Amino acid sequence: MSSLTPFKTLTVFDFDYAYLDSGAPVSSTYTTWVIFHGLGLNGAVFEKILPLAHAHNLRIVSVNRRGYAPSSGFEADEVSGIGFGKTHEEAEPFLRGQGVEIATFLVKFATQEGIPLADLDGPTGGIALIGWSLAGIHALSLLAYLDALSEDTRSALQKYLHTILSHDIAPTPLGIPNAATHNTSFLSMQDDQKRFDALVDWATAHYIHKSVTSENPDDLEFNHPSDTIPRSMRELSYEQRANYTNLDAFLGSDGKLRSCDVTAFAKLTKRALFNKSLAEKLPNVRVRYMSSGTSPGMVVWALWMLRKHAANPKEHYGDDAEKARDIKFVFQTEGNHFIFWDDPQKAIQQYGHAIML
């Protein structure tokens, strides 16, 4: 189900993308943040930060990815290449398609809405693309398949897109195996609704870490949430929470996507971040990764591993991997996976800090 907040719609090729829009502030220099949501939660989960946008000279757009009504769904043949154990070669048509569609959405929205161009002197104006959680895959797909864009689309995208920020991405979408201490047994529950509810409970909890910067796994809490800090969205009834969630997408397109083999995402990440010839097609885009302070330990650990591999990409991503993009990492000490729900003002500050690095 979607939120009761009204969505607008933009058609990309033959597909509808529904989105929430804070609207433009009274400014000719504002920055537009375009946010894509994660697994099982639709774009309305970001609705609390939209009313704060203008005070920060921002326009915030939260998009429902395909598979999340009222955005278009997928035909069976579109998702035939993704699923449990699928390889990069099998999944690539889906990943490429998503990258091209998202790039095209950004260009079409920017030109139709007449948003400011990116400032050549800094990461302001233009667009910062934010991929939350699973949508870090979609952000990577945009960068990985720049060679699939038309020259007109790529040229227009260069004028607007200056930063991609991935918030709380897990290890496997980066092509990194999960830490041995991370327990995902709840994802093996046979009952679909119970499995989904367990995911939401896990993601909305707070995990108390000794340190988010030590790079010592023993300092992270992977499996046991705080029993004193209430979960996010706790004020919603089960029926109200359904306005922000989508079981069908969790079981369908997103369930298939997240279960592809980890090597499929390793190849995706290599194309997106560690391929100089592709990076040269959109050379000014800066890539930022951020983890929240009380999110599950696995997302902090994922960024530790990616930062290590980014320093020497050949070690993990293969002999032809090479440093190609401006990549920086931010390890927040406050807020959980849903900080934009619990403390929207703090979320804007944290996103803004990461984007401006």
PDB file of N, CA, C and O in Angstrom, residues 78-84 86 90-92 94-95 252-254 256-257 259-260:
ATOM      1  N   GLU A  78      10.797  -9.275 -17.282  1.00  0.00           N
ATOM      2  CA  GLU A  78      11.748  -8.277 -16.801  1.00  0.00           C
ATOM      3  C   GLU A  78      12.522  -8.769 -15.591  1.00  0.00           C
ATOM      4  O   GLU A  78      13.667  -8.348 -15.362  1.00  0.00           O
ATOM      5  N   VAL A  79      11.920  -9.618 -14.791  1.00  0.00           N
ATOM      6  CA  VAL A  79      12.569 -10.091 -13.561  1.00  0.00           C
ATOM      7  C   VAL A  79      13.028 -11.542 -13.670  1.00  0.00           C
ATOM      8  O   VAL A  79      13.425 -12.145 -12.675  1.00  0.00           O
ATOM      9  N   SER A  80      13.018 -12.088 -14.881  1.00  0.00           N
ATOM     10  CA  SER A  80      13.389 -13.495 -15.046  1.00  0.00           C
ATOM     11  C   SER A  80      14.873 -13.734 -14.777  1.00  0.00           C
ATOM     12  O   SER A  80      15.271 -14.853 -14.465  1.00  0.00           O
ATOM     13  N   GLY A  81      15.691 -12.698 -14.901  1.00  0.00           N
ATOM     14  CA  GLY A  81      17.127 -12.858 -14.710  1.00  0.00           C
ATOM     15  C   GLY A  81      17.602 -12.633 -13.294  1.00  0.00           C
ATOM     16  O   GLY A  81      18.799 -12.779 -13.020  1.00  0.00           O
ATOM     17  N   ILE A  82      16.692 -12.248 -12.391  1.00  0.00           N
ATOM     18  CA  ILE A  82      17.084 -12.062 -11.002  1.00  0.00           C
ATOM     19  C   ILE A  82      16.402 -13.119 -10.138  1.00  0.00           C
ATOM     20  O   ILE A  82      15.333 -13.611 -10.459  1.00  0.00           O
ATOM     21  N   GLY A  83      17.049 -13.474  -9.043  1.00  0.00           N
ATOM     22  CA  GLY A  83      16.515 -14.513  -8.171  1.00  0.00           C
ATOM     23  C   GLY A  83      17.654 -15.221  -7.457  1.00  0.00           C
ATOM     24  O   GLY A  83      18.838 -14.866  -7.610  1.00  0.00           O
ATOM     25  N   PHE A  84      17.321 -16.206  -6.676  1.00  0.00           N
ATOM     26  CA  PHE A  84      18.298 -16.877  -5.831  1.00  0.00           C
ATOM     27  C   PHE A  84      19.464 -17.429  -6.652  1.00  0.00           C
ATOM     28  O   PHE A  84      19.273 -18.211  -7.584  1.00  0.00           O
ATOM     29  N   LYS A  86      21.333 -16.095  -8.857  1.00  0.00           N
ATOM     30  CA  LYS A  86      21.521 -15.638 -10.235  1.00  0.00           C
ATOM     31  C   LYS A  86      22.859 -14.913 -10.376  1.00  0.00           C
ATOM     32  O   LYS A  86      23.294 -14.173  -9.495  1.00  0.00           O
ATOM     33  N   GLU A  90      23.195 -13.094 -15.799  1.00  0.00           N
ATOM     34  CA  GLU A  90      21.743 -13.266 -15.805  1.00  0.00           C
ATOM     35  C   GLU A  90      21.028 -12.000 -15.319  1.00  0.00           C
ATOM     36  O   GLU A  90      19.983 -11.617 -15.857  1.00  0.00           O
ATOM     37  N   ALA A  91      21.583 -11.366 -14.304  1.00  0.00           N
ATOM     38  CA  ALA A  91      20.920 -10.208 -13.697  1.00  0.00           C
ATOM     39  C   ALA A  91      21.175  -8.914 -14.450  1.00  0.00           C
ATOM     40  O   ALA A  91      20.449  -7.933 -14.250  1.00  0.00           O
ATOM     41  N   GLU A  92      22.167  -8.895 -15.316  1.00  0.00           N
ATOM     42  CA  GLU A  92      22.585  -7.630 -15.931  1.00  0.00           C
ATOM     43  C   GLU A  92      21.478  -6.917 -16.705  1.00  0.00           C
ATOM     44  O   GLU A  92      21.365  -5.685 -16.598  1.00  0.00           O
ATOM     45  N   PHE A  94      18.360  -6.685 -16.033  1.00  0.00           N
ATOM     46  CA  PHE A  94      17.535  -5.982 -15.042  1.00  0.00           C
ATOM     47  C   PHE A  94      18.294  -4.796 -14.468  1.00  0.00           C
ATOM     48  O   PHE A  94      17.758  -3.682 -14.375  1.00  0.00           O
ATOM     49  N   LEU A  95      19.535  -5.013 -14.062  1.00  0.00           N
ATOM     50  CA  LEU A  95      20.330  -3.944 -13.469  1.00  0.00           C
ATOM     51  C   LEU A  95      20.543  -2.798 -14.454  1.00  0.00           C
ATOM     52  O   LEU A  95      20.431  -1.621 -14.097  1.00  0.00           O
ATOM     53  N   GLY A 252       8.387 -10.182  -4.153  1.00  0.00           N
ATOM     54  CA  GLY A 252       8.530 -10.219  -5.602  1.00  0.00           C
ATOM     55  C   GLY A 252       9.849  -9.676  -6.104  1.00  0.00           C
ATOM     56  O   GLY A 252      10.911 -10.258  -5.879  1.00  0.00           O
ATOM     57  N   SER A 253       9.801  -8.525  -6.789  1.00  0.00           N
ATOM     58  CA  SER A 253      10.986  -8.004  -7.475  1.00  0.00           C
ATOM     59  C   SER A 253      12.154  -7.752  -6.532  1.00  0.00           C
ATOM     60  O   SER A 253      13.296  -8.133  -6.828  1.00  0.00           O
ATOM     61  N   ASP A 254      11.900  -7.141  -5.371  1.00  0.00           N
ATOM     62  CA  ASP A 254      13.003  -6.879  -4.454  1.00  0.00           C
ATOM     63  C   ASP A 254      13.509  -8.152  -3.788  1.00  0.00           C
ATOM     64  O   ASP A 254      14.707  -8.294  -3.525  1.00  0.00           O
ATOM     65  N   LYS A 256      13.596 -11.055  -5.172  1.00  0.00           N
ATOM     66  CA  LYS A 256      14.439 -11.687  -6.187  1.00  0.00           C
ATOM     67  C   LYS A 256      15.788 -10.977  -6.299  1.00  0.00           C
ATOM     68  O   LYS A 256      16.837 -11.617  -6.381  1.00  0.00           O
ATOM     69  N   LEU A 257      15.745  -9.636  -6.303  1.00  0.00           N
ATOM     70  CA  LEU A 257      16.976  -8.871  -6.493  1.00  0.00           C
ATOM     71  C   LEU A 257      17.976  -9.138  -5.377  1.00  0.00           C
ATOM     72  O   LEU A 257      19.151  -9.410  -5.635  1.00  0.00           O
ATOM     73  N   SER A 259      18.402 -11.584  -3.557  1.00  0.00           N
ATOM     74  CA  SER A 259      18.868 -12.968  -3.437  1.00  0.00           C
ATOM     75  C   SER A 259      19.802 -13.393  -4.570  1.00  0.00           C
ATOM     76  O   SER A 259      20.214 -14.554  -4.627  1.00  0.00           O
ATOM     77  N   CYS A 260      20.148 -12.476  -5.460  1.00  0.00           N
ATOM     78  CA  CYS A 260      21.141 -12.802  -6.486  1.00  0.00           C
ATOM     79  C   CYS A 260      22.469 -13.136  -5.822  1.00  0.00           C
ATOM     80  O   CYS A 260      22.750 -12.734  -4.693  1.00  0.00           O
TER      81      CYS A 260
END
